[in-house]
Amino acid sequence: MKKTGTVLLACLMLMEVWAQMDQAYFKKINTQRVESSDLITWRQVGPGMSGYCEEFWCHPTDPKVIMMSPDMFNTYGSWDAAKSWKTVKDPDGTGRDLPRIRKFEFSRQNPAFGLCITGGGGKVYRTTDTGRSWEQIATLKGRHSELTVDPKNDKIWYIGPGEFWNVKAVQRHKDGQTRTFKNNSILKSTNGGKSWTKIRVTDEEDLDVGRIVVDPTDPKVLIMASNKGVLRSTNRGATWKPSGKGLEVNRPRDIDAYFDEKTNEFILYLIDQTAFQPVGKTVSVKGGVYKSVDHGQSWEKITGNLAVDMNQVTSKVIRGKYWKALAFWFQTDIQTIKSTYPQLPTEVYDVFHRIQVNPLNKNEIWLSHNNKHDRAFLPGGVWKSADGGKTWIAAARDGRYWVQGADKAYWQSRNNPVDMNCTFAHLQPDMERREDSWGNRFLEISQDGTVYICLDQQVVQSRNGGKAWQQVDDDETAAGSNFWVGRGGSNLPGRYLQLETGIKDRYLLGSGEHGLWQTAPLGEHPDQMDVAVQQIEGQLYHGGAHSVGPIAVHPKDPNTIYFLVYRQSNRGKLRRSTDGGKTWENIATIFAANTPLHERLVFQNSLIIDPVIPENMYFCGTRTPISQVAGPYAKKLSKGDYGFYRSTDGGYNWQLSNKGFHANASVRRVILDPKNPEVLYAALNDDQGGLYQSTDSGLSWNKQTIPSEIQNVNNVFIDRNNGHLFLSCGNQTATDEGGGVWRSTDRGASWEKIFDLPYVWQCETSPVNPDILTVSAPLPYKAKGNATLNPGVYVSFDGGKSWDKVNRGLGQHDRIVDLKPDPYREDIFWCSQKGSGWAIGYLKGTKKGWSEK
């Protein structure tokens, strides 16, 4: 009888729950696509790129239109020549659209019409508004590396297969390349990309295509750069023949073309693979730069003085990369190479991977290389010839090698400028300190001759033929301020937001790879709705931490700041500043592993300081991370483990305290009771998860009774004003029947469901108005069908009775890592995106910027 009564009570409770929710709204968002309201509009908060830009394209007829697809699965467009950037992803889709685009291409007849294609998965998208929005029109099997259009007929398109441009995975050596996959055909469309037909190119099964050039003087002629050499078709791709006459190696890395519509002059330019050849105790090289004036039938070498005397380049770093390049080419180890070829060559080319010609000047030819990923070794981010290939200079110069004037006499003897000529945003000190190690992944030239490249983690442009380069990611509020306003194209892994810091206008913003930031004065910046930020820990500081985990500020001293580090420099440490972020020190090593620093250790969450006894500090190491950037992970720790950690001496020493948790528990969030800091709550997000409470400052834990259908608890939150308790629930497969947000108004005695989507990471309330609620509902990426509908940001202004989806302006609405109402104003919201930086949201009608009184 007692069991029957309990079940009846639970059923009545559940009926009450659903009665209080807006059932019609949640039925709608769980069964159909819902457009975001204009109640809140988001704008990205800097810094700008802050990560590698995978690909970058200039519109073929409009120099103001640019598209880029950085490596954190975000895609942006600019329609003012990189003065500003906007996301082109669908704010109300799944968030999976436009990931890692391999190429954008636009019609020459209709500049608003274009297609783009993903590298993996073969998704083809179409735009009819010059790239501002895109729709998927086809899905193809396999991986794809090239997309091009017939310049005379935009119904005809070609796609090349492979991973030709995957610079991290595909490098070339004497025996072939590091990765291939099974394919022997290209694809062709004759209806604007709606459908595609296979055309066999070769009988071999590992075709990898880099470029397909359609001859504008005769579109029946196609020229292809592939791992099978240069191939040529004279019948719109129906059949292909080798066309590498004149090439020494015939392993083309890239092809570009110059075309003068007035004279009908058509010239092809090609960079051939640098191939090292044994010559006694040293090596010689084949390959280099070529051009074709007979539509790709034959090739003429124009390498000129591109070769460098390695005996004159004295840098140990550059020479070290040279030995590594040789070892990789010959597929052996460095010591063997040094003993076999101990003499440095007097003439050697770098391993160049891209070539571009200025569309306004056939004699201005550009080359780029990737020192970080593609076994390149020489200094200079790009090289340039202004005389058709007779002479070459290192045109983009940055880093310690150029700053210190190394080998100055040698470079001057080549008529090569020797000054550092690249200007960056917050990375400037770091770029000056390090020696050339940049992972340049693209080279593009717009129709007005502007050259774009990516040096390390910033996009830079030159409008004066390479004499000077400036970044296009951020605006500085005043010269020398180091306060930066992003232009909207961030590739930053956003992490935690610490908005209450004891100083009202100082918000702390954590990031992966680019350290810790704080909000900064806008000064005379023209748009006072923007947010300026300043890096206070990271690349600016030698030995600083790059990947910042949870942040905490001492409750009695706002100048004392703590954060945990999960990756890269200082990983596994607790860092502290006692002077507001001017200087930092490690006060504890909590996690360690005998693996490279780029690997991730345990992801830490919820760094908390007891407001009454600040010596008491807490955090959790999460076994099952869900909102963090994926691997590589250290497989085995030499120090530390997963679970709840506590310190009683201000963070110097830490103890794991998992008493009461089930085995292999994943503790994702921990909070203090705002009324009694001896009481803590923990959210466990593994499949046996739940809500736990500690009444003895974390020494032991007791599982709390919550609705039985809840399987994974991702977050727990207590409203400081009314004491309401909120659980955010669900999992990546959308199989947790308790997914959504649950609220208790009586400290856990009973629960009501107030938000119903299958997967929720976070729900919080406004510190100034408990009726304002925010919810982050990510994409359950392992699910399908209706479970993937309407991820994003939701807000309620009436205590959860009604909700609005508010994704407008977000670059990654499907992966909001942190989301908070502003602690001082009811019309402002903040969020952190997994790969698109941070964002500020303004309520409709707001006229004042976030820091304006």
Short mmCIF file of N, CA, C and O in Angstrom, two decimals, residues 316-415:
data_model
loop_
_atom_site.label_atom_id
_atom_site.label_comp_id
_atom_site.label_asym_id
_atom_site.label_seq_id
_atom_site.Cartn_x
_atom_site.Cartn_y
_atom_site.Cartn_z
N LYS A 316 69.73 27.97 -35.80
CA LYS A 316 69.62 26.58 -35.38
C LYS A 316 68.20 26.06 -35.56
O LYS A 316 68.00 24.88 -35.89
N VAL A 317 67.22 26.93 -35.35
CA VAL A 317 65.82 26.52 -35.50
C VAL A 317 65.54 26.16 -36.95
O VAL A 317 64.96 25.11 -37.26
N ILE A 318 65.95 27.02 -37.87
CA ILE A 318 65.69 26.77 -39.29
C ILE A 318 66.45 25.55 -39.77
O ILE A 318 65.91 24.70 -40.50
N ARG A 319 67.69 25.43 -39.35
CA ARG A 319 68.46 24.25 -39.75
C ARG A 319 67.85 22.97 -39.17
O ARG A 319 67.84 21.92 -39.81
N GLY A 320 67.34 23.07 -37.96
CA GLY A 320 66.68 21.91 -37.36
C GLY A 320 65.47 21.47 -38.16
O GLY A 320 65.23 20.28 -38.37
N LYS A 321 64.70 22.45 -38.65
CA LYS A 321 63.54 22.11 -39.48
C LYS A 321 63.97 21.55 -40.83
O LYS A 321 63.29 20.69 -41.41
N TYR A 322 65.12 22.03 -41.33
CA TYR A 322 65.65 21.47 -42.58
C TYR A 322 65.97 19.99 -42.42
O TYR A 322 65.60 19.16 -43.26
N TRP A 323 66.65 19.62 -41.34
CA TRP A 323 66.97 18.21 -41.10
C TRP A 323 65.70 17.37 -40.95
O TRP A 323 65.62 16.24 -41.44
N LYS A 324 64.71 17.92 -40.29
CA LYS A 324 63.43 17.20 -40.14
C LYS A 324 62.76 17.00 -41.50
O LYS A 324 62.18 15.94 -41.76
N ALA A 325 62.84 18.03 -42.37
CA ALA A 325 62.24 17.92 -43.69
C ALA A 325 62.90 16.81 -44.50
O ALA A 325 62.22 16.01 -45.16
N LEU A 326 64.23 16.74 -44.44
CA LEU A 326 64.94 15.69 -45.15
C LEU A 326 64.61 14.31 -44.59
O LEU A 326 64.39 13.34 -45.34
N ALA A 327 64.60 14.20 -43.27
CA ALA A 327 64.30 12.92 -42.64
C ALA A 327 62.92 12.42 -43.06
O ALA A 327 62.72 11.23 -43.33
N PHE A 328 61.96 13.33 -43.12
CA PHE A 328 60.62 12.92 -43.53
C PHE A 328 60.60 12.53 -45.00
O PHE A 328 60.00 11.51 -45.37
N TRP A 329 61.25 13.30 -45.85
CA TRP A 329 61.25 13.00 -47.28
C TRP A 329 61.85 11.62 -47.56
O TRP A 329 61.31 10.84 -48.33
N PHE A 330 62.96 11.32 -46.91
CA PHE A 330 63.62 10.04 -47.13
C PHE A 330 63.08 8.94 -46.21
O PHE A 330 63.56 7.80 -46.25
N GLN A 331 62.09 9.30 -45.35
CA GLN A 331 61.43 8.34 -44.47
C GLN A 331 62.43 7.62 -43.57
O GLN A 331 62.48 6.38 -43.49
N THR A 332 63.23 8.43 -42.87
CA THR A 332 64.18 7.89 -41.91
C THR A 332 64.26 8.85 -40.73
O THR A 332 63.44 9.75 -40.59
N ASP A 333 65.26 8.66 -39.88
CA ASP A 333 65.39 9.51 -38.70
C ASP A 333 66.43 10.59 -38.94
O ASP A 333 67.25 10.53 -39.87
N ILE A 334 66.41 11.60 -38.07
CA ILE A 334 67.27 12.77 -38.25
C ILE A 334 68.74 12.42 -38.13
O ILE A 334 69.58 12.91 -38.91
N GLN A 335 69.09 11.56 -37.20
CA GLN A 335 70.51 11.20 -37.03
C GLN A 335 71.06 10.51 -38.27
O GLN A 335 72.19 10.77 -38.70
N THR A 336 70.26 9.66 -38.88
CA THR A 336 70.70 9.00 -40.11
C THR A 336 70.90 10.02 -41.23
O THR A 336 71.90 9.94 -41.97
N ILE A 337 69.99 10.96 -41.32
CA ILE A 337 70.11 12.00 -42.36
C ILE A 337 71.36 12.84 -42.14
O ILE A 337 72.12 13.12 -43.08
N LYS A 338 71.60 13.23 -40.91
CA LYS A 338 72.78 14.08 -40.63
C LYS A 338 74.08 13.34 -40.93
O LYS A 338 75.06 13.96 -41.37
N SER A 339 74.11 12.04 -40.70
CA SER A 339 75.34 11.30 -40.97
C SER A 339 75.48 10.97 -42.45
O SER A 339 76.59 10.86 -42.98
N THR A 340 74.34 10.83 -43.15
CA THR A 340 74.39 10.49 -44.57
C THR A 340 74.62 11.72 -45.45
O THR A 340 75.37 11.66 -46.43
N TYR A 341 73.98 12.85 -45.07
CA TYR A 341 74.10 14.09 -45.86
C TYR A 341 74.54 15.23 -44.94
O TYR A 341 73.77 16.18 -44.68
N PRO A 342 75.74 15.17 -44.40
CA PRO A 342 76.16 16.15 -43.40
C PRO A 342 76.39 17.55 -43.95
O PRO A 342 76.37 18.52 -43.21
N GLN A 343 76.64 17.66 -45.26
CA GLN A 343 76.92 18.96 -45.84
C GLN A 343 75.63 19.67 -46.20
O GLN A 343 74.73 19.09 -46.83
N LEU A 344 75.53 20.93 -45.81
CA LEU A 344 74.35 21.72 -46.15
C LEU A 344 74.39 22.08 -47.64
O LEU A 344 75.46 22.41 -48.17
N PRO A 345 73.26 22.05 -48.33
CA PRO A 345 73.24 22.36 -49.76
C PRO A 345 73.40 23.87 -50.00
O PRO A 345 72.97 24.69 -49.19
N THR A 346 73.98 24.19 -51.13
CA THR A 346 74.12 25.61 -51.50
C THR A 346 72.88 26.11 -52.24
O THR A 346 72.68 27.32 -52.35
N GLU A 347 72.08 25.20 -52.75
CA GLU A 347 70.84 25.59 -53.42
C GLU A 347 69.74 24.61 -53.04
O GLU A 347 69.82 23.43 -53.36
N VAL A 348 68.73 25.13 -52.33
CA VAL A 348 67.62 24.27 -51.92
C VAL A 348 66.34 25.09 -51.90
O VAL A 348 66.34 26.26 -51.52
N TYR A 349 65.26 24.48 -52.36
CA TYR A 349 63.95 25.14 -52.30
C TYR A 349 63.27 24.74 -51.00
O TYR A 349 63.51 23.67 -50.44
N ASP A 350 62.36 25.57 -50.59
CA ASP A 350 61.49 25.20 -49.48
C ASP A 350 60.38 24.27 -50.02
O ASP A 350 60.25 24.06 -51.22
N VAL A 351 59.58 23.75 -49.11
CA VAL A 351 58.44 22.91 -49.49
C VAL A 351 57.23 23.83 -49.58
O VAL A 351 56.48 24.01 -48.62
N PHE A 352 57.05 24.44 -50.74
CA PHE A 352 55.93 25.35 -50.95
C PHE A 352 54.67 24.55 -51.29
O PHE A 352 54.73 23.48 -51.91
N HIS A 353 53.51 25.09 -50.88
CA HIS A 353 52.28 24.33 -51.09
C HIS A 353 51.16 25.11 -51.76
O HIS A 353 50.13 24.51 -52.11
N ARG A 354 51.28 26.41 -51.93
CA ARG A 354 50.24 27.19 -52.61
C ARG A 354 50.90 28.20 -53.54
O ARG A 354 51.99 28.71 -53.26
N ILE A 355 50.20 28.51 -54.63
CA ILE A 355 50.68 29.50 -55.59
C ILE A 355 49.49 30.35 -56.01
O ILE A 355 48.38 29.84 -56.19
N GLN A 356 49.72 31.65 -56.13
CA GLN A 356 48.69 32.58 -56.61
C GLN A 356 49.37 33.63 -57.49
O GLN A 356 50.52 34.01 -57.26
N VAL A 357 48.62 34.09 -58.49
CA VAL A 357 49.09 35.19 -59.34
C VAL A 357 48.12 36.36 -59.17
O VAL A 357 46.90 36.16 -59.05
N ASN A 358 48.67 37.56 -59.14
CA ASN A 358 47.84 38.75 -59.02
C ASN A 358 46.98 38.87 -60.28
O ASN A 358 47.51 38.92 -61.39
N PRO A 359 45.66 38.92 -60.16
CA PRO A 359 44.81 39.02 -61.36
C PRO A 359 45.02 40.31 -62.14
O PRO A 359 44.60 40.40 -63.30
N LEU A 360 45.70 41.29 -61.53
CA LEU A 360 45.97 42.56 -62.21
C LEU A 360 47.37 42.62 -62.81
O LEU A 360 47.69 43.58 -63.52
N ASN A 361 48.21 41.61 -62.51
CA ASN A 361 49.61 41.67 -62.94
C ASN A 361 50.13 40.25 -63.08
O ASN A 361 50.41 39.58 -62.09
N LYS A 362 50.30 39.81 -64.32
CA LYS A 362 50.72 38.43 -64.57
C LYS A 362 52.12 38.12 -64.08
O LYS A 362 52.50 36.94 -63.94
N ASN A 363 52.92 39.14 -63.81
CA ASN A 363 54.29 38.92 -63.36
C ASN A 363 54.43 38.88 -61.84
O ASN A 363 55.52 38.62 -61.33
N GLU A 364 53.34 39.15 -61.14
CA GLU A 364 53.38 39.13 -59.67
C GLU A 364 52.87 37.78 -59.18
O GLU A 364 51.67 37.50 -59.18
N ILE A 365 53.80 36.94 -58.76
CA ILE A 365 53.50 35.56 -58.40
C ILE A 365 53.84 35.36 -56.92
O ILE A 365 54.87 35.84 -56.44
N TRP A 366 52.98 34.64 -56.23
CA TRP A 366 53.12 34.44 -54.79
C TRP A 366 53.16 32.95 -54.46
O TRP A 366 52.44 32.15 -55.07
N LEU A 367 53.98 32.60 -53.47
CA LEU A 367 54.07 31.24 -52.96
C LEU A 367 53.89 31.26 -51.45
O LEU A 367 54.30 32.22 -50.78
N SER A 368 53.32 30.20 -50.90
CA SER A 368 53.26 30.09 -49.45
C SER A 368 53.70 28.70 -49.01
O SER A 368 53.69 27.75 -49.80
N HIS A 369 54.12 28.60 -47.76
CA HIS A 369 54.51 27.32 -47.19
C HIS A 369 53.99 27.24 -45.77
O HIS A 369 53.56 28.23 -45.19
N ASN A 370 54.02 26.04 -45.22
CA ASN A 370 53.50 25.80 -43.89
C ASN A 370 54.60 25.16 -43.04
O ASN A 370 54.83 23.96 -43.09
N ASN A 371 55.29 26.01 -42.28
CA ASN A 371 56.42 25.53 -41.47
C ASN A 371 56.00 24.60 -40.35
O ASN A 371 56.79 23.79 -39.89
N LYS A 372 54.76 24.72 -39.91
CA LYS A 372 54.35 23.96 -38.73
C LYS A 372 53.87 22.55 -39.08
O LYS A 372 54.08 21.62 -38.31
N HIS A 373 53.23 22.39 -40.24
CA HIS A 373 52.57 21.13 -40.52
C HIS A 373 53.07 20.41 -41.78
O HIS A 373 52.77 19.24 -41.97
N ASP A 374 53.78 21.10 -42.66
CA ASP A 374 54.05 20.54 -43.98
C ASP A 374 55.54 20.37 -44.29
O ASP A 374 55.92 20.41 -45.44
N ARG A 375 56.36 20.24 -43.27
CA ARG A 375 57.79 19.96 -43.43
C ARG A 375 58.53 21.07 -44.17
O ARG A 375 59.58 20.84 -44.74
N ALA A 376 57.97 22.29 -44.18
CA ALA A 376 58.69 23.43 -44.71
C ALA A 376 59.69 23.91 -43.67
O ALA A 376 59.59 23.57 -42.49
N PHE A 377 60.65 24.75 -44.08
CA PHE A 377 61.70 25.10 -43.12
C PHE A 377 62.26 26.50 -43.26
O PHE A 377 62.81 27.04 -42.30
N LEU A 378 62.14 27.14 -44.41
CA LEU A 378 62.77 28.45 -44.59
C LEU A 378 61.94 29.56 -43.98
O LEU A 378 60.73 29.43 -43.79
N PRO A 379 62.57 30.70 -43.65
CA PRO A 379 61.83 31.82 -43.08
C PRO A 379 61.00 32.54 -44.14
O PRO A 379 61.21 32.36 -45.33
N GLY A 380 60.07 33.36 -43.68
CA GLY A 380 59.20 34.10 -44.59
C GLY A 380 57.88 33.39 -44.76
O GLY A 380 57.82 32.28 -45.26
N GLY A 381 56.79 34.05 -44.34
CA GLY A 381 55.48 33.40 -44.43
C GLY A 381 55.03 33.17 -45.86
O GLY A 381 54.41 32.16 -46.17
N VAL A 382 55.33 34.11 -46.76
CA VAL A 382 55.08 33.93 -48.19
C VAL A 382 56.28 34.49 -48.95
O VAL A 382 57.01 35.36 -48.44
N TRP A 383 56.46 33.99 -50.16
CA TRP A 383 57.51 34.48 -51.05
C TRP A 383 56.85 35.06 -52.29
O TRP A 383 55.77 34.64 -52.70
N LYS A 384 57.56 36.03 -52.90
CA LYS A 384 56.96 36.76 -54.01
C LYS A 384 57.99 37.01 -55.10
O LYS A 384 59.16 37.28 -54.83
N SER A 385 57.50 36.94 -56.34
CA SER A 385 58.27 37.41 -57.48
C SER A 385 57.48 38.53 -58.15
O SER A 385 56.27 38.39 -58.39
N ALA A 386 58.15 39.62 -58.44
CA ALA A 386 57.51 40.74 -59.13
C ALA A 386 57.89 40.80 -60.60
O ALA A 386 57.44 41.69 -61.32
N ASP A 387 58.71 39.84 -61.05
CA ASP A 387 59.19 39.87 -62.43
C ASP A 387 58.98 38.53 -63.15
O ASP A 387 59.83 38.09 -63.91
N GLY A 388 57.87 37.91 -62.86
CA GLY A 388 57.52 36.70 -63.58
C GLY A 388 58.33 35.48 -63.21
O GLY A 388 58.39 34.52 -63.98
N GLY A 389 58.96 35.48 -62.05
CA GLY A 389 59.68 34.32 -61.57
C GLY A 389 61.18 34.41 -61.69
O GLY A 389 61.88 33.45 -61.30
N LYS A 390 61.72 35.51 -62.18
CA LYS A 390 63.18 35.63 -62.30
C LYS A 390 63.84 35.78 -60.94
O LYS A 390 64.87 35.15 -60.66
N THR A 391 63.25 36.61 -60.08
CA THR A 391 63.80 36.81 -58.74
C THR A 391 62.69 36.69 -57.71
O THR A 391 61.52 37.00 -58.00
N TRP A 392 63.08 36.24 -56.51
CA TRP A 392 62.12 35.99 -55.45
C TRP A 392 62.62 36.58 -54.14
O TRP A 392 63.82 36.62 -53.89
N ILE A 393 61.66 37.02 -53.31
CA ILE A 393 62.00 37.49 -51.97
C ILE A 393 61.04 36.87 -50.95
O ILE A 393 59.91 36.49 -51.29
N ALA A 394 61.52 36.76 -49.72
CA ALA A 394 60.63 36.43 -48.61
C ALA A 394 59.84 37.69 -48.29
O ALA A 394 60.41 38.68 -47.82
N ALA A 395 58.53 37.68 -48.58
CA ALA A 395 57.75 38.91 -48.57
C ALA A 395 57.01 39.17 -47.27
O ALA A 395 56.71 40.32 -46.95
N ALA A 396 56.69 38.13 -46.51
CA ALA A 396 56.03 38.30 -45.22
C ALA A 396 57.02 37.85 -44.15
O ALA A 396 57.31 36.67 -44.02
N ARG A 397 57.54 38.82 -43.40
CA ARG A 397 58.64 38.53 -42.47
C ARG A 397 58.21 38.89 -41.05
O ARG A 397 57.88 40.04 -40.76
N ASP A 398 58.27 37.91 -40.19
CA ASP A 398 57.95 38.15 -38.79
C ASP A 398 58.66 37.11 -37.95
O ASP A 398 59.12 36.08 -38.45
N GLY A 399 58.78 37.37 -36.67
CA GLY A 399 59.45 36.45 -35.77
C GLY A 399 60.86 36.87 -35.44
O GLY A 399 61.43 37.81 -36.01
N ARG A 400 61.43 36.16 -34.48
CA ARG A 400 62.73 36.52 -33.93
C ARG A 400 63.83 36.56 -34.99
O ARG A 400 64.75 37.38 -34.92
N TYR A 401 63.75 35.69 -35.97
CA TYR A 401 64.80 35.63 -37.00
C TYR A 401 64.95 36.98 -37.69
O TYR A 401 66.07 37.47 -37.89
N TRP A 402 63.83 37.61 -38.03
CA TRP A 402 63.90 38.90 -38.73
C TRP A 402 64.08 40.05 -37.76
O TRP A 402 64.77 41.03 -38.07
N VAL A 403 63.48 39.96 -36.58
CA VAL A 403 63.63 41.02 -35.59
C VAL A 403 65.10 41.21 -35.21
O VAL A 403 65.60 42.33 -35.07
N GLN A 404 65.82 40.09 -35.05
CA GLN A 404 67.22 40.17 -34.65
C GLN A 404 68.18 40.39 -35.82
O GLN A 404 69.39 40.51 -35.62
N GLY A 405 67.65 40.43 -37.03
CA GLY A 405 68.50 40.68 -38.19
C GLY A 405 69.46 39.54 -38.50
O GLY A 405 70.59 39.77 -38.96
N ALA A 406 69.03 38.32 -38.27
CA ALA A 406 69.90 37.16 -38.51
C ALA A 406 70.25 37.06 -39.99
O ALA A 406 69.40 37.28 -40.85
N ASP A 407 71.51 36.76 -40.27
CA ASP A 407 71.98 36.55 -41.64
C ASP A 407 71.63 37.72 -42.55
O ASP A 407 71.32 37.56 -43.74
N LYS A 408 71.70 38.91 -42.00
CA LYS A 408 71.27 40.12 -42.71
C LYS A 408 72.03 40.30 -44.02
O LYS A 408 71.44 40.62 -45.06
N ALA A 409 73.35 40.11 -43.98
CA ALA A 409 74.16 40.35 -45.18
C ALA A 409 73.74 39.41 -46.31
O ALA A 409 73.70 39.83 -47.49
N TYR A 410 73.44 38.16 -45.97
CA TYR A 410 73.05 37.21 -47.01
C TYR A 410 71.75 37.64 -47.68
O TYR A 410 71.64 37.66 -48.91
N TRP A 411 70.76 38.00 -46.89
CA TRP A 411 69.48 38.39 -47.46
C TRP A 411 69.60 39.68 -48.26
O TRP A 411 68.96 39.82 -49.31
N GLN A 412 70.41 40.60 -47.79
CA GLN A 412 70.61 41.83 -48.55
C GLN A 412 71.30 41.55 -49.88
O GLN A 412 71.04 42.22 -50.88
N SER A 413 72.20 40.55 -49.90
CA SER A 413 72.86 40.19 -51.16
C SER A 413 71.86 39.65 -52.18
O SER A 413 72.13 39.65 -53.39
N ARG A 414 70.72 39.18 -51.71
CA ARG A 414 69.65 38.70 -52.58
C ARG A 414 68.62 39.79 -52.87
O ARG A 414 67.58 39.53 -53.47
N ASN A 415 68.91 41.02 -52.41
CA ASN A 415 67.97 42.14 -52.55
C ASN A 415 66.66 41.86 -51.83
O ASN A 415 65.58 42.29 -52.26
#
